[in-house]
PDB file of C-alpha atoms in Angstrom:
ATOM      1  CA  MET A 238      27.516  47.559   7.174  1.00 58.00           C
ATOM      2  CA  SER A 239      30.329  48.425   9.332  1.00 71.00           C
ATOM      3  CA  THR A 240      32.655  51.616   7.566  1.00 93.00           C
ATOM      4  CA  LEU A 241      36.052  50.609   6.069  1.00 97.00           C
ATOM      5  CA  VAL A 242      39.229  52.378   7.201  1.00 97.00           C
ATOM      6  CA  LYS A 243      43.077  51.630   6.322  1.00 97.00           C
ATOM      7  CA  ILE A 244      45.574  50.671   9.665  1.00 98.00           C
ATOM      8  CA  LYS A 245      48.807  49.299   9.025  1.00 98.00           C
ATOM      9  CA  ILE A 246      49.555  46.757  11.078  1.00 98.00           C
ATOM     10  CA  ASP A 247      53.894  45.890  10.615  1.00 98.00           C
ATOM     11  CA  GLU A 248      54.031  48.613   8.176  1.00 96.00           C
ATOM     12  CA  LYS A 249      51.379  46.427   5.762  1.00 97.00           C
ATOM     13  CA  GLU A 250      48.205  48.143   5.047  1.00 98.00           C
ATOM     14  CA  TYR A 251      44.955  46.891   5.593  1.00 98.00           C
ATOM     15  CA  GLU A 252      41.474  47.818   5.025  1.00 98.00           C
ATOM     16  CA  VAL A 253      39.154  46.394   7.984  1.00 97.00           C
ATOM     17  CA  PRO A 254      35.810  46.565  10.265  1.00 97.00           C
ATOM     18  CA  ARG A 255      36.176  50.321  11.892  1.00 97.00           C
ATOM     19  CA  GLY A 256      35.812  49.286  15.355  1.00 96.00           C
ATOM     20  CA  ARG A 257      37.017  45.446  15.388  1.00 97.00           C
ATOM     21  CA  TYR A 258      39.450  44.241  17.944  1.00 98.00           C
ATOM     22  CA  LEU A 259      42.789  44.418  16.644  1.00 98.00           C
ATOM     23  CA  LEU A 260      43.697  40.974  17.737  1.00 98.00           C
ATOM     24  CA  ALA A 261      40.969  39.727  15.991  1.00 97.00           C
ATOM     25  CA  ILE A 262      42.013  41.546  12.934  1.00 98.00           C
ATOM     26  CA  CYS A 263      45.840  40.290  13.489  1.00 98.00           C
ATOM     27  CA  GLN A 264      43.842  36.286  13.584  1.00 97.00           C
ATOM     28  CA  GLU A 265      43.101  37.309  10.523  1.00 97.00           C
ATOM     29  CA  ASN A 266      45.748  38.169   9.257  1.00 97.00           C
ATOM     30  CA  GLY A 267      47.895  34.987  10.000  1.00 97.00           C
ATOM     31  CA  ILE A 268      49.687  37.589  12.435  1.00 98.00           C
ATOM     32  CA  PRO A 269      51.043  35.725  15.376  1.00 97.00           C
ATOM     33  CA  ILE A 270      49.822  37.442  18.438  1.00 97.00           C
ATOM     34  CA  PRO A 271      50.448  35.184  21.899  1.00 97.00           C
ATOM     35  CA  THR A 272      47.438  35.123  24.214  1.00 97.00           C
ATOM     36  CA  LEU A 273      46.449  33.345  26.892  1.00 97.00           C
ATOM     37  CA  CYS A 274      42.873  34.953  28.070  1.00 96.00           C
ATOM     38  CA  HIS A 275      41.555  34.853  24.686  1.00 96.00           C
ATOM     39  CA  HIS A 276      38.708  32.570  23.866  1.00 95.00           C
ATOM     40  CA  GLU A 277      36.039  33.458  21.044  1.00 92.00           C
ATOM     41  CA  SER A 278      32.771  32.350  22.831  1.00 92.00           C
ATOM     42  CA  VAL A 279      33.333  35.194  24.947  1.00 95.00           C
ATOM     43  CA  GLU A 280      34.239  38.865  25.757  1.00 94.00           C
ATOM     44  CA  PRO A 281      37.353  40.145  25.606  1.00 94.00           C
ATOM     45  CA  TRP A 282      39.457  41.245  29.060  1.00 92.00           C
ATOM     46  CA  GLY A 283      42.626  41.372  28.715  1.00 94.00           C
ATOM     47  CA  GLY A 284      43.583  39.604  31.903  1.00 93.00           C
ATOM     48  CA  CYS A 285      47.073  38.494  30.661  1.00 95.00           C
ATOM     49  CA  ARG A 286      48.428  41.246  28.798  1.00 96.00           C
ATOM     50  CA  LEU A 287      50.080  38.921  27.008  1.00 97.00           C
ATOM     51  CA  CYS A 288      48.800  40.046  23.352  1.00 98.00           C
ATOM     52  CA  VAL A 289      50.645  43.582  23.700  1.00 98.00           C
ATOM     53  CA  VAL A 290      51.072  45.876  21.131  1.00 98.00           C
ATOM     54  CA  GLU A 291      52.540  49.188  19.837  1.00 98.00           C
ATOM     55  CA  PHE A 292      50.236  51.794  18.767  1.00 98.00           C
ATOM     56  CA  ARG A 293      50.283  55.298  17.354  1.00 97.00           C
ATOM     57  CA  LYS A 294      47.152  57.560  16.184  1.00 96.00           C
ATOM     58  CA  LYS A 295      46.962  58.575  12.847  1.00 93.00           C
ATOM     59  CA  ARG A 296      47.397  62.646  14.873  1.00 92.00           C
ATOM     60  CA  TRP A 297      49.696  61.967  17.181  1.00 93.00           C
ATOM     61  CA  ASP A 298      53.284  63.110  16.091  1.00 92.00           C
ATOM     62  CA  SER A 299      55.687  60.694  14.544  1.00 88.00           C
ATOM     63  CA  TRP A 300      57.229  59.889  17.623  1.00 91.00           C
ATOM     64  CA  TRP A 301      54.502  59.305  20.066  1.00 95.00           C
ATOM     65  CA  THR A 302      53.555  55.701  20.723  1.00 97.00           C
ATOM     66  CA  GLU A 303      51.466  53.752  22.909  1.00 98.00           C
ATOM     67  CA  LEU A 304      51.045  49.816  24.509  1.00 98.00           C
ATOM     68  CA  ALA A 305      47.456  48.371  24.988  1.00 98.00           C
ATOM     69  CA  THR A 306      46.374  44.633  24.810  1.00 98.00           C
ATOM     70  CA  ALA A 307      45.518  43.956  21.291  1.00 98.00           C
ATOM     71  CA  CYS A 308      42.266  41.913  22.291  1.00 98.00           C
ATOM     72  CA  LEU A 309      40.405  45.037  23.611  1.00 97.00           C
ATOM     73  CA  TYR A 310      42.133  47.802  21.093  1.00 98.00           C
ATOM     74  CA  PRO A 311      39.470  48.607  18.054  1.00 98.00           C
ATOM     75  CA  ALA A 312      40.974  49.703  14.835  1.00 98.00           C
ATOM     76  CA  GLU A 313      40.082  53.276  13.528  1.00 97.00           C
ATOM     77  CA  ASP A 314      41.321  54.873  10.568  1.00 97.00           C
ATOM     78  CA  GLY A 315      45.059  56.037   9.990  1.00 96.00           C
ATOM     79  CA  LEU A 316      46.276  53.389  12.934  1.00 98.00           C
ATOM     80  CA  CYS A 317      49.955  52.670  12.844  1.00 98.00           C
ATOM     81  CA  VAL A 318      50.328  49.143  15.119  1.00 98.00           C
ATOM     82  CA  TRP A 319      53.628  46.933  15.961  1.00 98.00           C
ATOM     83  CA  THR A 320      53.384  43.693  17.082  1.00 98.00           C
ATOM     84  CA  ARG A 321      57.058  43.068  17.435  1.00 97.00           C
ATOM     85  CA  SER A 322      58.682  46.111  18.020  1.00 98.00           C
ATOM     86  CA  GLU A 323      61.196  46.655  21.210  1.00 97.00           C
ATOM     87  CA  LYS A 324      58.934  48.065  23.315  1.00 98.00           C
ATOM     88  CA  VAL A 325      56.492  44.742  22.377  1.00 98.00           C
ATOM     89  CA  MET A 326      59.069  42.352  22.856  1.00 98.00           C
ATOM     90  CA  LYS A 327      59.860  44.016  26.653  1.00 98.00           C
ATOM     91  CA  ALA A 328      56.997  43.912  28.247  1.00 98.00           C
ATOM     92  CA  ARG A 329      55.952  40.701  26.948  1.00 98.00           C
ATOM     93  CA  ARG A 330      59.053  39.210  28.264  1.00 98.00           C
ATOM     94  CA  THR A 331      58.130  41.123  31.349  1.00 98.00           C
ATOM     95  CA  ILE A 332      55.015  39.635  31.598  1.00 98.00           C
ATOM     96  CA  LEU A 333      56.653  36.380  30.732  1.00 98.00           C
ATOM     97  CA  ASP A 334      58.790  36.427  33.702  1.00 98.00           C
ATOM     98  CA  LEU A 335      56.113  37.756  36.296  1.00 96.00           C
ATOM     99  CA  LEU A 336      53.789  33.760  34.809  1.00 97.00           C
ATOM    100  CA  LEU A 337      57.134  31.264  35.883  1.00 96.00           C
ATOM    101  CA  ALA A 338      57.088  33.353  39.112  1.00 95.00           C
ATOM    102  CA  ARG A 339      53.560  32.216  39.234  1.00 94.00           C
ATOM    103  CA  CYS A 340      53.541  29.042  37.139  1.00 94.00           C
ATOM    104  CA  PRO A 341      56.864  27.157  37.277  1.00 93.00           C
ATOM    105  CA  GLY A 342      55.872  23.335  36.498  1.00 92.00           C
ATOM    106  CA  SER A 343      53.164  25.367  33.504  1.00 94.00           C
ATOM    107  CA  GLU A 344      54.662  23.831  30.184  1.00 96.00           C
ATOM    108  CA  VAL A 345      52.141  25.381  28.440  1.00 96.00           C
ATOM    109  CA  ILE A 346      54.302  28.865  29.989  1.00 97.00           C
ATOM    110  CA  THR A 347      57.644  27.606  30.079  1.00 97.00           C
ATOM    111  CA  LYS A 348      56.928  26.580  26.184  1.00 97.00           C
ATOM    112  CA  ILE A 349      55.793  31.140  25.258  1.00 97.00           C
ATOM    113  CA  ALA A 350      58.412  31.576  27.330  1.00 97.00           C
ATOM    114  CA  ALA A 351      60.934  29.987  25.526  1.00 97.00           C
ATOM    115  CA  GLU A 352      59.926  31.791  21.885  1.00 96.00           C
ATOM    116  CA  HIS A 353      60.417  35.109  23.540  1.00 96.00           C
ATOM    117  CA  GLY A 354      63.483  34.382  24.987  1.00 96.00           C
ATOM    118  CA  VAL A 355      62.753  33.487  29.195  1.00 97.00           C
ATOM    119  CA  TYR A 356      64.032  30.609  29.702  1.00 96.00           C
ATOM    120  CA  GLN A 357      63.702  31.061  33.494  1.00 95.00           C
ATOM    121  CA  THR A 358      62.156  33.833  36.151  1.00 95.00           C
ATOM    122  CA  SER A 359      64.091  36.396  37.598  1.00 96.00           C
ATOM    123  CA  PHE A 360      61.528  36.681  40.393  1.00 94.00           C
ATOM    124  CA  ALA A 361      60.620  34.360  43.550  1.00 92.00           C
ATOM    125  CA  LYS A 362      58.738  31.196  42.298  1.00 91.00           C
ATOM    126  CA  ARG A 363      55.780  30.473  43.988  1.00 88.00           C
ATOM    127  CA  GLU A 364      55.415  27.389  46.047  1.00 83.00           C
ATOM    128  CA  GLY A 365      52.859  24.285  45.110  1.00 79.00           C
ATOM    129  CA  GLU A 366      51.840  23.181  41.427  1.00 78.00           C
ATOM    130  CA  ASP A 367      49.377  24.707  40.853  1.00 86.00           C
ATOM    131  CA  ASN A 368      49.517  26.314  37.374  1.00 94.00           C
ATOM    132  CA  CYS A 369      46.032  29.041  37.178  1.00 96.00           C
ATOM    133  CA  ILE A 370      46.986  32.107  35.987  1.00 96.00           C
ATOM    134  CA  LEU A 371      43.889  33.825  37.223  1.00 95.00           C
ATOM    135  CA  CYS A 372      43.185  34.907  33.153  1.00 95.00           C
ATOM    136  CA  GLY A 373      39.389  34.606  34.494  1.00 95.00           C
ATOM    137  CA  LEU A 374      38.458  32.612  31.144  1.00 96.00           C
ATOM    138  CA  CYS A 375      36.613  29.487  33.775  1.00 97.00           C
ATOM    139  CA  THR A 376      34.531  31.815  35.279  1.00 97.00           C
ATOM    140  CA  ARG A 377      33.432  33.678  32.312  1.00 97.00           C
ATOM    141  CA  VAL A 378      32.810  31.085  30.248  1.00 97.00           C
ATOM    142  CA  CYS A 379      30.943  29.353  33.179  1.00 97.00           C
ATOM    143  CA  ASP A 380      28.526  32.174  33.392  1.00 96.00           C
ATOM    144  CA  ARG A 381      28.081  32.352  30.098  1.00 95.00           C
ATOM    145  CA  VAL A 382      26.835  28.233  30.023  1.00 94.00           C
ATOM    146  CA  GLY A 383      24.380  30.119  32.572  1.00 94.00           C
ATOM    147  CA  ALA A 384      25.593  27.975  35.867  1.00 96.00           C
ATOM    148  CA  ARG A 385      27.746  30.672  37.667  1.00 96.00           C
ATOM    149  CA  ALA A 386      29.402  27.758  39.735  1.00 98.00           C
ATOM    150  CA  ILE A 387      32.650  28.999  40.325  1.00 98.00           C
ATOM    151  CA  ALA A 388      34.404  32.799  40.990  1.00 97.00           C
ATOM    152  CA  THR A 389      36.958  34.554  42.221  1.00 95.00           C
ATOM    153  CA  ALA A 390      37.902  34.282  45.818  1.00 95.00           C
ATOM    154  CA  LEU A 391      40.272  36.479  48.126  1.00 94.00           C
ATOM    155  CA  ARG A 392      42.465  38.948  47.887  1.00 92.00           C
ATOM    156  CA  GLY A 393      46.302  40.136  46.302  1.00 90.00           C
ATOM    157  CA  ALA A 394      48.489  37.482  46.447  1.00 85.00           C
ATOM    158  CA  LEU A 395      45.600  34.753  47.972  1.00 90.00           C
ATOM    159  CA  LYS A 396      43.142  34.780  44.846  1.00 93.00           C
ATOM    160  CA  GLU A 397      42.568  31.810  44.040  1.00 94.00           C
ATOM    161  CA  VAL A 398      39.236  30.714  41.721  1.00 96.00           C
ATOM    162  CA  SER A 399      36.801  28.793  43.732  1.00 96.00           C
ATOM    163  CA  THR A 400      33.802  27.307  44.930  1.00 97.00           C
ATOM    164  CA  PRO A 401      31.135  28.636  47.071  1.00 95.00           C
ATOM    165  CA  PHE A 402      33.032  28.195  50.512  1.00 94.00           C
ATOM    166  CA  GLY A 403      35.159  25.319  48.803  1.00 94.00           C
ATOM    167  CA  GLU A 404      33.087  23.083  48.565  1.00 96.00           C
ATOM    168  CA  PRO A 405      31.448  20.829  45.727  1.00 97.00           C
ATOM    169  CA  PRO A 406      29.514  23.655  44.065  1.00 97.00           C
ATOM    170  CA  PRO A 407      25.635  22.485  44.058  1.00 96.00           C
ATOM    171  CA  ASP A 408      25.089  24.384  40.827  1.00 97.00           C
ATOM    172  CA  CYS A 409      27.737  22.848  38.254  1.00 98.00           C
ATOM    173  CA  LEU A 410      26.491  20.917  35.908  1.00 98.00           C
ATOM    174  CA  GLY A 411      29.589  19.007  35.144  1.00 97.00           C
ATOM    175  CA  CYS A 412      30.151  19.998  31.752  1.00 96.00           C
ATOM    176  CA  LEU A 413      33.558  20.773  31.645  1.00 97.00           C
ATOM    177  CA  SER A 414      33.697  23.921  29.882  1.00 97.00           C
ATOM    178  CA  CYS A 415      35.859  25.524  32.872  1.00 97.00           C
ATOM    179  CA  ALA A 416      38.615  22.655  31.917  1.00 97.00           C
ATOM    180  CA  HIS A 417      38.485  22.690  28.393  1.00 96.00           C
ATOM    181  CA  VAL A 418      39.019  26.425  27.350  1.00 97.00           C
ATOM    182  CA  CYS A 419      41.728  26.449  30.579  1.00 97.00           C
ATOM    183  CA  PRO A 420      44.753  27.291  28.737  1.00 97.00           C
ATOM    184  CA  THR A 421      47.385  25.635  31.211  1.00 96.00           C
ATOM    185  CA  HIS A 422      45.136  22.707  32.115  1.00 95.00           C
ATOM    186  CA  THR A 423      44.687  23.431  35.314  1.00 95.00           C
ATOM    187  CA  ILE A 424      41.299  22.075  36.470  1.00 96.00           C
ATOM    188  CA  GLY A 425      41.528  18.323  37.134  1.00 94.00           C
ATOM    189  CA  HIS A 426      38.774  15.497  36.364  1.00 96.00           C
ATOM    190  CA  THR A 427      38.278  12.127  36.503  1.00 96.00           C
ATOM    191  CA  GLU A 428      36.145  10.121  34.091  1.00 94.00           C
ATOM    192  CA  ALA A 429      35.449   6.682  35.293  1.00 92.00           C
ATOM    193  CA  ASP A 430      32.724   3.930  35.640  1.00 91.00           C
ATOM    194  CA  GLY A 431      29.884   6.152  33.371  1.00 91.00           C
ATOM    195  CA  LYS A 432      31.074   9.079  36.206  1.00 95.00           C
ATOM    196  CA  ARG A 433      32.740  12.073  35.701  1.00 96.00           C
ATOM    197  CA  THR A 434      34.472  14.346  38.822  1.00 97.00           C
ATOM    198  CA  VAL A 435      35.058  18.333  39.004  1.00 98.00           C
ATOM    199  CA  TRP A 436      35.590  20.480  41.336  1.00 98.00           C
ATOM    200  CA  GLY A 437      34.624  18.128  44.076  1.00 96.00           C
ATOM    201  CA  ARG A 438      31.797  16.607  42.744  1.00 97.00           C
ATOM    202  CA  THR A 439      30.345  13.544  41.239  1.00 98.00           C
ATOM    203  CA  PHE A 440      28.459  13.362  37.780  1.00 97.00           C
ATOM    204  CA  GLU A 441      26.133  10.404  36.757  1.00 96.00           C
ATOM    205  CA  LEU A 442      26.691  10.065  32.796  1.00 95.00           C
ATOM    206  CA  VAL A 443      24.283   9.881  30.118  1.00 93.00           C
ATOM    207  CA  ARG A 444      25.715   7.547  28.064  1.00 90.00           C
ATOM    208  CA  CYS A 445      24.516   7.979  23.753  1.00 88.00           C
ATOM    209  CA  SER A 446      21.569   4.699  22.726  1.00 88.00           C
ATOM    210  CA  GLY A 447      23.843   3.948  19.322  1.00 86.00           C
ATOM    211  CA  CYS A 448      27.290   3.508  20.253  1.00 88.00           C
ATOM    212  CA  GLY A 449      27.202   3.485  24.094  1.00 85.00           C
ATOM    213  CA  ALA A 450      29.345   6.581  24.679  1.00 86.00           C
ATOM    214  CA  ALA A 451      28.687   8.959  27.488  1.00 84.00           C
ATOM    215  CA  SER A 452      28.717  12.069  26.029  1.00 81.00           C
ATOM    216  CA  VAL A 453      26.770  14.533  28.958  1.00 91.00           C
ATOM    217  CA  THR A 454      25.980  14.805  32.164  1.00 95.00           C
ATOM    218  CA  ARG A 455      22.182  14.269  33.373  1.00 95.00           C
ATOM    219  CA  GLU A 456      22.897  17.654  34.687  1.00 96.00           C
ATOM    220  CA  GLN A 457      23.403  19.466  31.888  1.00 94.00           C
ATOM    221  CA  VAL A 458      20.494  17.253  29.921  1.00 94.00           C
ATOM    222  CA  GLU A 459      18.424  18.641  32.879  1.00 94.00           C
ATOM    223  CA  TYR A 460      20.052  22.069  33.000  1.00 95.00           C
ATOM    224  CA  ALA A 461      18.987  22.307  28.342  1.00 93.00           C
ATOM    225  CA  VAL A 462      15.668  20.715  28.872  1.00 93.00           C
ATOM    226  CA  ARG A 463      14.648  23.232  31.579  1.00 92.00           C
ATOM    227  CA  THR A 464      16.584  26.466  30.278  1.00 91.00           C
ATOM    228  CA  LYS A 465      16.528  25.890  26.284  1.00 88.00           C
ATOM    229  CA  ASN A 466      13.919  24.367  25.398  1.00 87.00           C
ATOM    230  CA  LEU A 467      15.062  21.371  24.320  1.00 88.00           C
ATOM    231  CA  SER A 468      13.363  18.261  24.068  1.00 90.00           C
ATOM    232  CA  PRO A 469      15.179  14.887  26.325  1.00 88.00           C
ATOM    233  CA  GLU A 470      14.965  12.680  23.261  1.00 87.00           C
ATOM    234  CA  TYR A 471      17.622  15.442  22.004  1.00 87.00           C
ATOM    235  CA  PHE A 472      20.605  14.033  24.193  1.00 87.00           C
ATOM    236  CA  VAL A 473      19.421  10.190  23.460  1.00 88.00           C
ATOM    237  CA  LYS A 474      21.955  10.067  21.075  1.00 86.00           C
ATOM    238  CA  CYS A 475      24.868  11.566  20.500  1.00 85.00           C
ATOM    239  CA  ASP A 476      26.878  14.243  18.640  1.00 86.00           C
ATOM    240  CA  ALA A 477      28.737  11.387  16.824  1.00 88.00           C
ATOM    241  CA  CYS A 478      25.263   8.542  16.124  1.00 88.00           C
ATOM    242  CA  LYS A 479      23.458  11.961  14.607  1.00 85.00           C
ATOM    243  CA  ARG A 480      25.983  13.066  12.253  1.00 87.00           C
ATOM    244  CA  ARG A 481      26.116   9.600  11.064  1.00 87.00           C
ATOM    245  CA  GLU A 482      22.324   8.942  10.814  1.00 83.00           C
ATOM    246  CA  SER A 483      22.331  12.035   9.092  1.00 84.00           C
ATOM    247  CA  ALA A 484      24.972  11.344   5.981  1.00 86.00           C
ATOM    248  CA  ALA A 485      23.217   7.734   6.059  1.00 81.00           C
ATOM    249  CA  THR A 486      19.795   9.698   5.057  1.00 80.00           C
ATOM    250  CA  PHE A 487      21.567  11.811   2.768  1.00 74.00           C
ATOM    251  CA  ALA A 488      23.268   9.582   0.845  1.00 76.00           C
ATOM    252  CA  GLY A 489      20.390   7.341   0.879  1.00 71.00           C
ATOM    253  CA  LEU A 490      18.263  10.242  -0.762  1.00 71.00           C
ATOM    254  CA  LEU A 491      21.078  10.503  -3.512  1.00 67.00           C
ATOM    255  CA  PHE A 492      20.881   7.480  -4.217  1.00 64.00           C
ATOM    256  CA  ASP A 493      17.042   7.485  -4.483  1.00 63.00           C
ATOM    257  CA  GLU A 494      17.216  10.288  -6.712  1.00 60.00           C
ATOM    258  CA  ARG A 495      19.766   8.844  -9.140  1.00 63.00           C
ATOM    259  CA  LYS A 496      18.166   5.605  -9.485  1.00 62.00           C
ATOM    260  CA  GLY A 497      18.049   4.243 -12.828  1.00 52.00           C
ATOM    261  CA  GLY A 498      21.098   3.226 -14.100  1.00 48.00           C
ATOM    262  CA  GLU A 499      22.984   6.128 -12.928  1.00 51.00           C
ATOM    263  CA  GLY A 500      24.515   4.327 -10.122  1.00 48.00           C
ATOM    264  CA  PRO A 501      25.194   4.720  -6.456  1.00 47.00           C
ATOM    265  CA  VAL A 502      26.458   8.112  -5.348  1.00 46.00           C
ATOM    266  CA  GLY A 503      28.684   7.940  -1.753  1.00 47.00           C
ATOM    267  CA  PRO A 504      31.711   6.046  -1.133  1.00 47.00           C
ATOM    268  CA  THR A 505      31.236   3.077  -3.964  1.00 45.00           C
ATOM    269  CA  GLY A 506      30.521   5.386  -6.811  1.00 45.00           C
ATOM    270  CA  SER A 507      30.167   8.759  -8.256  1.00 44.00           C
ATOM    271  CA  GLY A 508      28.133   8.658 -10.804  1.00 46.00           C
ATOM    272  CA  PRO A 509      27.066   6.956 -13.782  1.00 45.00           C
ATOM    273  CA  SER A 510      29.571   4.420 -15.591  1.00 44.00           C
ATOM    274  CA  HIS A 511      30.992   4.965 -18.596  1.00 42.00           C
ATOM    275  CA  GLU A 512      33.090   1.759 -18.795  1.00 41.00           C
TER     276      GLU A 512
END
């Protein structure tokens, strides 16, 4: 069990597990902190820097503070944290100014920037329609899935997320995990006629035997069967149909248990009649 420590966030005291990251603590306590590169499915990285906070350790002089990314800074006893101080807001506005220059067409960036009083960039805008902020979420999630189909390539101003040699990735599963976590919705994909296309590769979708909905790609099924010890039958029906079947089975069991004049349990009844 983690040792509890006392910290202050915006002058309010909290008792939290030692070592828990500040961003998680703030999210759990309803303290808003902007972030673009954070996702609970992968380890924090601190790539976007937007979750910056000001802090002072217990042993420091009262006038000394520093800045750190909340997603990577662990709680310790006596820590004082400020999430919207003048120093914090200045740092965030600078970051958003740079992001607006990089992605002037991103609605997500524009909205967050406006919330912080930044309505236009003071830097030269980057040309093109690419809204990638190089947060690394897509590559880290792809790695976590196990496909490792995409990665960052090149350096400096030319750095980008790409596939091997810029060609359709042979290891891609077409799962769209990368697209779902992208904070600026940059990773394009299409679905039509039972096929899904992403990263220049087209995948055949497996249809649910119950409702006919296309849910996963054939490559996803093959990968899961090969590496996760799942049976191909597991993918015969989609999650929605499985939930409906489970609910119907559960309702049937309750009905059987309450036979004998007490009436059904479920949408059409809630127990014995008292008329």
